[in-house]
């Protein structure tokens, strides 16, 4: 697991964009694993700018998102599908037929099954992850064990509280979600985790504190990946105790 420390969140986003765009240049039909959240907003803006400038071509890429709320239809403003449309798909040249989105309004068991069939049939070429303040990736929450395949999950109180900022109140945050499993993370050819902000300091600090894979820190599974890179800015590195 490689640590890259940049001068700013903007530079972390640029570095992440470069890794994705380099992957796409080598393999135009690459499968991109994509995330949502404030950590990826500047990155998706860079993708949009690079696409408009003719520096990046997403037309042949396939995408799959790592998670989605259960119970929110894809046109709900707080669904991750809506986020992707607003921040990325609607502003770039991804082809609709190449985009795989979980349907938050579908029957959860059947939808988790469909999600798994897709992930088993393919391998993610480059996987983008954020990290929750409690160390979650996708919606793999801390617990006493890992769950290998994509699955449905009950969100922790900490995650509900953290994501309440996107909703009118915490009561509106769905309590259940779909997520890729740790198997899908470990199988990815390359994993890029981007983080910024003081709320991530504890999780990022724990990630680099030892060589352990700990289900109480789900992000620690990326230590099993042959090619994983964590990209943070100096401010977070300092807050996480990774800079003296
Ligand atoms: C959310 C999502 C994750 C995301 C993480 C960080 O709950 N399930 O996919 O990476 O938490 O979000 P943010 O970037 O907004 O801090």
CSV table of N, CA, C and O in Angstrom, one decimal, residues 76-177:
chain,number,residue,atom,x,y,z
A,76,UNK,N,-33.8,10.1,-7.3
A,76,UNK,CA,-33.9,10.9,-6.0
A,76,UNK,C,-32.6,11.7,-5.8
A,76,UNK,O,-31.5,11.2,-6.0
A,77,UNK,N,-32.7,13.0,-5.5
A,77,UNK,CA,-31.5,13.8,-5.4
A,77,UNK,C,-30.5,13.3,-4.4
A,77,UNK,O,-29.3,13.7,-4.6
A,78,UNK,N,-30.8,12.5,-3.4
A,78,UNK,CA,-29.8,12.0,-2.5
A,78,UNK,C,-29.3,10.6,-2.9
A,78,UNK,O,-28.4,10.0,-2.2
A,79,UNK,N,-29.8,10.1,-4.0
A,79,UNK,CA,-29.3,8.7,-4.4
A,79,UNK,C,-27.9,8.9,-5.0
A,79,UNK,O,-27.6,10.0,-5.6
A,80,UNK,N,-27.1,7.9,-4.9
A,80,UNK,CA,-25.8,8.0,-5.5
A,80,UNK,C,-25.8,8.0,-7.0
A,80,UNK,O,-25.0,8.6,-7.7
A,81,UNK,N,-26.9,7.4,-7.6
A,81,UNK,CA,-27.1,7.4,-9.1
A,81,UNK,C,-27.3,8.9,-9.5
A,81,UNK,O,-26.7,9.3,-10.5
A,82,UNK,N,-28.1,9.6,-8.8
A,82,UNK,CA,-28.3,11.0,-9.1
A,82,UNK,C,-27.0,11.8,-9.0
A,82,UNK,O,-26.7,12.7,-9.8
A,83,UNK,N,-26.2,11.5,-7.9
A,83,UNK,CA,-24.9,12.2,-7.7
A,83,UNK,C,-24.0,12.0,-9.0
A,83,UNK,O,-23.4,12.9,-9.5
A,84,UNK,N,-24.0,10.7,-9.4
A,84,UNK,CA,-23.1,10.4,-10.5
A,84,UNK,C,-23.6,11.1,-11.8
A,84,UNK,O,-22.7,11.6,-12.6
A,85,UNK,N,-24.9,11.2,-12.0
A,85,UNK,CA,-25.4,11.9,-13.2
A,85,UNK,C,-25.0,13.3,-13.1
A,85,UNK,O,-24.6,13.9,-14.1
A,86,UNK,N,-25.2,13.9,-11.9
A,86,UNK,CA,-25.0,15.4,-11.8
A,86,UNK,C,-23.5,15.8,-11.9
A,86,UNK,O,-23.2,16.7,-12.5
A,87,UNK,N,-22.7,15.0,-11.2
A,87,UNK,CA,-21.3,15.4,-11.1
A,87,UNK,C,-20.4,14.8,-12.2
A,87,UNK,O,-19.4,15.4,-12.5
A,88,UNK,N,-20.8,13.7,-12.8
A,88,UNK,CA,-19.9,13.1,-13.8
A,88,UNK,C,-20.6,12.7,-15.1
A,88,UNK,O,-20.2,13.2,-16.1
A,89,UNK,N,-21.5,11.8,-15.1
A,89,UNK,CA,-22.0,11.3,-16.3
A,89,UNK,C,-22.7,12.3,-17.2
A,89,UNK,O,-22.5,12.3,-18.4
A,90,UNK,N,-23.4,13.3,-16.6
A,90,UNK,CA,-24.0,14.3,-17.4
A,90,UNK,C,-23.0,15.4,-17.9
A,90,UNK,O,-23.4,16.2,-18.7
A,91,UNK,N,-21.8,15.3,-17.5
A,91,UNK,CA,-20.8,16.3,-17.9
A,91,UNK,C,-19.6,15.7,-18.7
A,91,UNK,O,-18.6,16.4,-18.9
A,92,UNK,N,-19.7,14.5,-19.0
A,92,UNK,CA,-18.6,13.8,-19.7
A,92,UNK,C,-19.2,13.0,-20.9
A,92,UNK,O,-20.4,13.0,-21.1
A,93,UNK,N,-18.3,12.2,-21.5
A,93,UNK,CA,-18.8,11.4,-22.7
A,93,UNK,C,-18.9,9.9,-22.4
A,93,UNK,O,-18.8,9.1,-23.2
A,94,UNK,N,-19.2,9.6,-21.1
A,94,UNK,CA,-19.5,8.2,-20.8
A,94,UNK,C,-20.8,7.8,-21.6
A,94,UNK,O,-21.7,8.6,-21.7
A,95,UNK,N,-20.8,6.5,-22.0
A,95,UNK,CA,-21.9,6.1,-22.8
A,95,UNK,C,-22.9,5.4,-21.8
A,95,UNK,O,-22.5,4.5,-21.0
A,96,UNK,N,-24.2,5.8,-21.9
A,96,UNK,CA,-25.2,5.3,-20.9
A,96,UNK,C,-25.2,3.7,-20.9
A,96,UNK,O,-25.4,3.2,-19.8
A,97,UNK,N,-25.0,3.1,-22.0
A,97,UNK,CA,-25.0,1.6,-22.1
A,97,UNK,C,-23.9,1.0,-21.3
A,97,UNK,O,-23.9,-0.2,-21.0
A,98,UNK,N,-22.8,1.8,-21.0
A,98,UNK,CA,-21.6,1.2,-20.3
A,98,UNK,C,-21.7,1.5,-18.8
A,98,UNK,O,-20.7,1.2,-18.1
A,99,UNK,N,-22.7,2.1,-18.3
A,99,UNK,CA,-22.8,2.5,-16.9
A,99,UNK,C,-23.7,1.5,-16.2
A,99,UNK,O,-24.8,1.3,-16.5
A,100,UNK,N,-23.1,0.9,-15.1
A,100,UNK,CA,-23.9,0.0,-14.3
A,100,UNK,C,-24.2,0.7,-13.0
A,100,UNK,O,-23.3,1.1,-12.2
A,101,UNK,N,-25.5,0.8,-12.7
A,101,UNK,CA,-25.9,1.4,-11.5
A,101,UNK,C,-26.8,0.5,-10.8
A,101,UNK,O,-27.7,-0.1,-11.4
A,102,UNK,N,-26.7,0.4,-9.5
A,102,UNK,CA,-27.6,-0.4,-8.7
A,102,UNK,C,-28.9,0.4,-8.6
A,102,UNK,O,-28.9,1.6,-8.4
A,103,UNK,N,-30.0,-0.3,-8.6
A,103,UNK,CA,-31.3,0.4,-8.5
A,103,UNK,C,-31.8,0.3,-7.1
A,103,UNK,O,-32.2,-0.7,-6.6
A,104,UNK,N,-31.7,1.5,-6.4
A,104,UNK,CA,-32.0,1.5,-5.0
A,104,UNK,C,-33.5,1.2,-4.7
A,104,UNK,O,-33.8,0.9,-3.5
A,105,UNK,N,-34.3,1.3,-5.7
A,105,UNK,CA,-35.7,1.1,-5.4
A,105,UNK,C,-36.1,-0.4,-5.7
A,105,UNK,O,-37.3,-0.8,-5.5
A,106,UNK,N,-35.2,-1.2,-6.2
A,106,UNK,CA,-35.5,-2.6,-6.6
A,106,UNK,C,-35.6,-3.5,-5.4
A,106,UNK,O,-35.1,-3.1,-4.3
A,107,UNK,N,-36.1,-4.7,-5.6
A,107,UNK,CA,-36.1,-5.7,-4.5
A,107,UNK,C,-34.6,-5.9,-4.0
A,107,UNK,O,-33.8,-6.3,-4.9
A,108,UNK,N,-34.3,-5.7,-2.8
A,108,UNK,CA,-32.9,-5.7,-2.3
A,108,UNK,C,-32.2,-7.0,-2.6
A,108,UNK,O,-31.0,-7.0,-3.1
A,109,UNK,N,-32.8,-8.1,-2.3
A,109,UNK,CA,-32.2,-9.4,-2.5
A,109,UNK,C,-31.8,-9.7,-4.0
A,109,UNK,O,-30.7,-10.1,-4.3
A,110,UNK,N,-32.8,-9.4,-4.8
A,110,UNK,CA,-32.6,-9.6,-6.3
A,110,UNK,C,-31.6,-8.7,-6.8
A,110,UNK,O,-30.8,-9.0,-7.6
A,111,UNK,N,-31.6,-7.4,-6.3
A,111,UNK,CA,-30.7,-6.4,-6.8
A,111,UNK,C,-29.2,-6.7,-6.4
A,111,UNK,O,-28.3,-6.5,-7.1
A,112,UNK,N,-29.1,-7.2,-5.1
A,112,UNK,CA,-27.7,-7.6,-4.6
A,112,UNK,C,-27.2,-8.8,-5.5
A,112,UNK,O,-26.0,-8.8,-5.8
A,113,UNK,N,-28.1,-9.6,-5.9
A,113,UNK,CA,-27.7,-10.8,-6.7
A,113,UNK,C,-27.3,-10.3,-8.1
A,113,UNK,O,-26.2,-10.7,-8.6
A,114,UNK,N,-28.0,-9.4,-8.7
A,114,UNK,CA,-27.6,-8.8,-10.0
A,114,UNK,C,-26.3,-8.1,-9.9
A,114,UNK,O,-25.4,-8.2,-10.8
A,115,UNK,N,-26.1,-7.3,-8.8
A,115,UNK,CA,-24.8,-6.6,-8.6
A,115,UNK,C,-23.7,-7.6,-8.5
A,115,UNK,O,-22.6,-7.5,-9.2
A,116,UNK,N,-23.9,-8.7,-7.8
A,116,UNK,CA,-22.8,-9.8,-7.7
A,116,UNK,C,-22.5,-10.4,-9.0
A,116,UNK,O,-21.4,-10.7,-9.3
A,117,UNK,N,-23.6,-10.7,-9.8
A,117,UNK,CA,-23.4,-11.4,-11.1
A,117,UNK,C,-22.5,-10.5,-12.0
A,117,UNK,O,-21.6,-11.0,-12.6
A,118,UNK,N,-22.7,-9.2,-12.0
A,118,UNK,CA,-21.9,-8.3,-12.8
A,118,UNK,C,-20.5,-8.3,-12.3
A,118,UNK,O,-19.5,-8.4,-13.1
A,119,UNK,N,-20.3,-8.2,-11.0
A,119,UNK,CA,-18.9,-8.1,-10.4
A,119,UNK,C,-18.1,-9.4,-10.6
A,119,UNK,O,-16.9,-9.4,-10.7
A,120,UNK,N,-18.8,-10.6,-10.6
A,120,UNK,CA,-18.2,-11.8,-10.8
A,120,UNK,C,-17.7,-12.0,-12.2
A,120,UNK,O,-16.7,-12.7,-12.5
A,121,UNK,N,-18.5,-11.5,-13.1
A,121,UNK,CA,-18.2,-11.7,-14.6
A,121,UNK,C,-17.1,-10.8,-15.0
A,121,UNK,O,-16.4,-11.1,-16.0
A,122,UNK,N,-16.8,-9.7,-14.3
A,122,UNK,CA,-15.8,-8.8,-14.7
A,122,UNK,C,-14.8,-8.5,-13.6
A,122,UNK,O,-15.0,-8.9,-12.5
A,123,UNK,N,-13.7,-7.8,-13.9
A,123,UNK,CA,-12.8,-7.4,-12.9
A,123,UNK,C,-12.6,-5.9,-13.0
A,123,UNK,O,-12.4,-5.4,-14.2
A,124,UNK,N,-12.6,-5.2,-11.9
A,124,UNK,CA,-12.5,-3.8,-12.0
A,124,UNK,C,-11.0,-3.5,-12.3
A,124,UNK,O,-10.1,-4.0,-11.7
A,125,UNK,N,-10.8,-2.6,-13.3
A,125,UNK,CA,-9.4,-2.3,-13.7
A,125,UNK,C,-8.8,-1.2,-12.7
A,125,UNK,O,-7.7,-1.4,-12.3
A,126,UNK,N,-9.6,-0.2,-12.4
A,126,UNK,CA,-9.1,0.8,-11.4
A,126,UNK,C,-10.3,1.2,-10.5
A,126,UNK,O,-11.4,1.5,-11.1
A,127,UNK,N,-10.1,1.1,-9.2
A,127,UNK,CA,-11.2,1.3,-8.3
A,127,UNK,C,-11.0,2.5,-7.4
A,127,UNK,O,-9.9,2.6,-6.8
A,128,UNK,N,-11.9,3.4,-7.5
A,128,UNK,CA,-11.8,4.7,-6.7
A,128,UNK,C,-12.6,4.5,-5.4
A,128,UNK,O,-13.7,4.1,-5.4
A,129,UNK,N,-11.9,4.8,-4.3
A,129,UNK,CA,-12.6,4.7,-3.0
A,129,UNK,C,-12.4,6.0,-2.2
A,129,UNK,O,-11.3,6.6,-2.3
A,130,UNK,N,-13.4,6.3,-1.4
A,130,UNK,CA,-13.3,7.3,-0.4
A,130,UNK,C,-13.2,6.5,0.9
A,130,UNK,O,-13.1,5.3,0.9
A,131,UNK,N,-13.1,7.2,2.0
A,131,UNK,CA,-13.1,6.4,3.3
A,131,UNK,C,-14.0,7.2,4.3
A,131,UNK,O,-14.1,8.4,4.3
A,132,UNK,N,-14.8,6.4,5.0
A,132,UNK,CA,-15.7,7.0,6.0
A,132,UNK,C,-14.9,7.4,7.3
A,132,UNK,O,-13.8,6.8,7.5
A,133,UNK,N,-15.4,8.2,8.1
A,133,UNK,CA,-14.7,8.6,9.3
A,133,UNK,C,-14.4,7.4,10.2
A,133,UNK,O,-13.5,7.4,11.0
A,134,UNK,N,-15.3,6.4,10.1
A,134,UNK,CA,-15.1,5.1,10.9
A,134,UNK,C,-14.3,4.1,10.1
A,134,UNK,O,-14.2,2.9,10.6
A,135,UNK,N,-13.7,4.5,9.0
A,135,UNK,CA,-12.9,3.5,8.2
A,135,UNK,C,-13.6,2.7,7.2
A,135,UNK,O,-13.1,1.8,6.6
A,136,UNK,N,-14.9,3.0,7.0
A,136,UNK,CA,-15.6,2.2,6.0
A,136,UNK,C,-15.2,2.5,4.6
A,136,UNK,O,-14.7,3.6,4.3
A,137,UNK,N,-15.3,1.5,3.7
A,137,UNK,CA,-15.1,1.7,2.3
A,137,UNK,C,-16.3,1.2,1.5
A,137,UNK,O,-16.8,0.1,1.9
A,138,UNK,N,-16.8,1.9,0.5
A,138,UNK,CA,-18.1,1.6,0.0
A,138,UNK,C,-19.0,1.8,1.2
A,138,UNK,O,-18.9,2.8,1.9
A,139,UNK,N,-19.8,0.8,1.5
A,139,UNK,CA,-20.6,0.8,2.7
A,139,UNK,C,-20.2,-0.5,3.6
A,139,UNK,O,-21.0,-1.0,4.3
A,140,UNK,N,-19.0,-0.9,3.4
A,140,UNK,CA,-18.5,-2.0,4.3
A,140,UNK,C,-18.2,-1.4,5.6
A,140,UNK,O,-17.2,-0.7,5.8
A,141,UNK,N,-19.1,-1.6,6.6
A,141,UNK,CA,-19.0,-1.0,7.9
A,141,UNK,C,-18.1,-1.8,8.8
A,141,UNK,O,-17.9,-3.0,8.7
A,142,UNK,N,-17.5,-1.1,9.8
A,142,UNK,CA,-16.7,-1.9,10.8
A,142,UNK,C,-17.6,-3.0,11.5
A,142,UNK,O,-18.8,-2.7,11.7
A,143,UNK,N,-17.0,-4.1,11.8
A,143,UNK,CA,-17.7,-5.2,12.5
A,143,UNK,C,-16.8,-6.3,12.9
A,143,UNK,O,-15.6,-6.1,12.8
A,144,UNK,N,-17.3,-7.4,13.2
A,144,UNK,CA,-16.4,-8.5,13.7
A,144,UNK,C,-15.9,-9.4,12.5
A,144,UNK,O,-15.2,-10.3,12.7
A,145,UNK,N,-16.5,-9.2,11.3
A,145,UNK,CA,-16.0,-10.0,10.2
A,145,UNK,C,-16.2,-9.2,8.9
A,145,UNK,O,-17.0,-8.2,8.8
A,146,UNK,N,-15.5,-9.6,7.9
A,146,UNK,CA,-15.7,-9.1,6.5
A,146,UNK,C,-16.7,-9.8,5.8
A,146,UNK,O,-16.9,-11.0,6.0
A,147,UNK,N,-17.4,-9.2,4.8
A,147,UNK,CA,-18.3,-9.9,4.0
A,147,UNK,C,-17.8,-9.8,2.6
A,147,UNK,O,-17.5,-8.8,2.0
A,148,UNK,N,-17.5,-11.0,2.0
A,148,UNK,CA,-16.8,-11.1,0.7
A,148,UNK,C,-17.5,-10.5,-0.5
A,148,UNK,O,-17.0,-9.6,-1.2
A,149,UNK,N,-18.8,-11.0,-0.8
A,149,UNK,CA,-19.4,-10.5,-2.0
A,149,UNK,C,-20.2,-9.2,-1.8
A,149,UNK,O,-20.3,-8.7,-0.7
A,150,UNK,N,-20.7,-8.6,-2.9
A,150,UNK,CA,-21.6,-7.5,-2.8
A,150,UNK,C,-22.8,-7.9,-1.9
A,150,UNK,O,-23.3,-9.0,-2.0
A,151,UNK,N,-23.3,-7.0,-1.1
A,151,UNK,CA,-24.4,-7.4,-0.2
A,151,UNK,C,-25.2,-6.1,0.3
A,151,UNK,O,-24.8,-5.0,0.0
A,152,UNK,N,-26.2,-6.4,1.0
A,152,UNK,CA,-27.0,-5.3,1.6
A,152,UNK,C,-26.4,-5.2,3.1
A,152,UNK,O,-25.9,-6.2,3.7
A,153,UNK,N,-26.5,-4.0,3.6
A,153,UNK,CA,-25.9,-3.7,4.9
A,153,UNK,C,-26.7,-2.7,5.7
A,153,UNK,O,-27.4,-1.8,5.1
A,154,UNK,N,-26.8,-2.9,7.0
A,154,UNK,CA,-27.4,-1.9,7.8
A,154,UNK,C,-26.3,-0.9,8.2
A,154,UNK,O,-25.2,-1.2,8.6
A,155,UNK,N,-26.6,0.4,7.9
A,155,UNK,CA,-25.6,1.4,8.2
A,155,UNK,C,-25.4,1.7,9.7
A,155,UNK,O,-26.3,1.6,10.4
A,156,UNK,N,-24.1,2.0,10.0
A,156,UNK,CA,-23.9,2.3,11.4
A,156,UNK,C,-24.4,3.7,11.8
A,156,UNK,O,-24.6,4.5,10.9
A,157,UNK,N,-24.6,3.9,13.0
A,157,UNK,CA,-25.1,5.2,13.5
A,157,UNK,C,-24.1,6.3,13.1
A,157,UNK,O,-24.6,7.4,12.7
A,158,UNK,N,-22.8,6.0,13.1
A,158,UNK,CA,-21.8,7.0,12.8
A,158,UNK,C,-22.0,7.4,11.3
A,158,UNK,O,-21.9,8.6,10.9
A,159,UNK,N,-22.2,6.4,10.4
A,159,UNK,CA,-22.4,6.7,9.0
A,159,UNK,C,-23.7,7.5,8.7
A,159,UNK,O,-23.7,8.4,8.0
A,160,UNK,N,-24.7,7.1,9.4
A,160,UNK,CA,-26.0,7.8,9.3
A,160,UNK,C,-25.8,9.3,9.7
A,160,UNK,O,-26.2,10.2,9.0
A,161,UNK,N,-25.1,9.5,10.8
A,161,UNK,CA,-24.9,10.8,11.3
A,161,UNK,C,-24.0,11.6,10.3
A,161,UNK,O,-24.3,12.8,10.0
A,162,UNK,N,-23.0,11.0,9.8
A,162,UNK,CA,-22.1,11.6,8.8
A,162,UNK,C,-22.8,12.0,7.6
A,162,UNK,O,-22.5,13.1,7.0
A,163,UNK,N,-23.7,11.2,7.1
A,163,UNK,CA,-24.3,11.4,5.8
A,163,UNK,C,-25.6,12.3,6.0
A,163,UNK,O,-26.2,12.7,4.9
A,164,UNK,N,-26.0,12.5,7.2
A,164,UNK,CA,-27.2,13.3,7.4
A,164,UNK,C,-27.1,14.7,6.8
A,164,UNK,O,-28.1,15.4,6.5
A,165,UNK,N,-25.8,15.2,6.7
A,165,UNK,CA,-25.6,16.5,6.1
A,165,UNK,C,-26.2,16.7,4.7
A,165,UNK,O,-26.4,17.8,4.3
A,166,UNK,N,-26.4,15.6,4.0
A,166,UNK,CA,-26.9,15.6,2.7
A,166,UNK,C,-28.4,15.6,2.6
A,166,UNK,O,-29.1,15.8,1.6
A,167,UNK,N,-29.0,15.3,3.8
A,167,UNK,CA,-30.5,15.2,3.9
A,167,UNK,C,-31.1,16.3,4.8
A,167,UNK,O,-30.3,17.0,5.5
A,168,UNK,N,-32.4,16.5,4.7
A,168,UNK,CA,-33.0,17.5,5.6
A,168,UNK,C,-32.8,17.2,7.1
A,168,UNK,O,-32.6,18.1,7.9
A,169,UNK,N,-32.8,15.9,7.4
A,169,UNK,CA,-32.6,15.5,8.8
A,169,UNK,C,-32.1,14.1,8.8
A,169,UNK,O,-32.2,13.4,7.8
A,170,UNK,N,-31.5,13.7,9.9
A,170,UNK,CA,-31.0,12.3,10.1
A,170,UNK,C,-32.1,11.2,9.8
A,170,UNK,O,-31.8,10.1,9.4
A,171,UNK,N,-33.3,11.6,10.2
A,171,UNK,CA,-34.5,10.7,10.0
A,171,UNK,C,-34.6,10.3,8.5
A,171,UNK,O,-35.2,9.2,8.3
A,172,UNK,N,-34.2,11.1,7.6
A,172,UNK,CA,-34.4,10.8,6.2
A,172,UNK,C,-33.4,9.9,5.6
A,172,UNK,O,-33.5,9.5,4.5
A,173,UNK,N,-32.2,9.8,6.3
A,173,UNK,CA,-31.1,8.9,5.8
A,173,UNK,C,-31.6,7.5,5.8
A,173,UNK,O,-32.0,6.9,6.8
A,174,UNK,N,-31.5,6.8,4.6
A,174,UNK,CA,-31.8,5.4,4.6
A,174,UNK,C,-30.9,4.6,5.6
A,174,UNK,O,-29.8,4.9,5.8
A,175,UNK,N,-31.5,3.6,6.2
A,175,UNK,CA,-30.7,2.8,7.2
A,175,UNK,C,-30.1,1.6,6.6
A,175,UNK,O,-29.2,0.9,7.2
A,176,UNK,N,-30.5,1.3,5.3
A,176,UNK,CA,-29.9,0.2,4.6
A,176,UNK,C,-29.3,0.6,3.3
A,176,UNK,O,-29.7,1.6,2.7
A,177,UNK,N,-28.3,-0.2,2.9
A,177,UNK,CA,-27.6,0.2,1.6
A,177,UNK,C,-27.1,-1.1,0.9
A,177,UNK,O,-27.0,-2.2,1.5
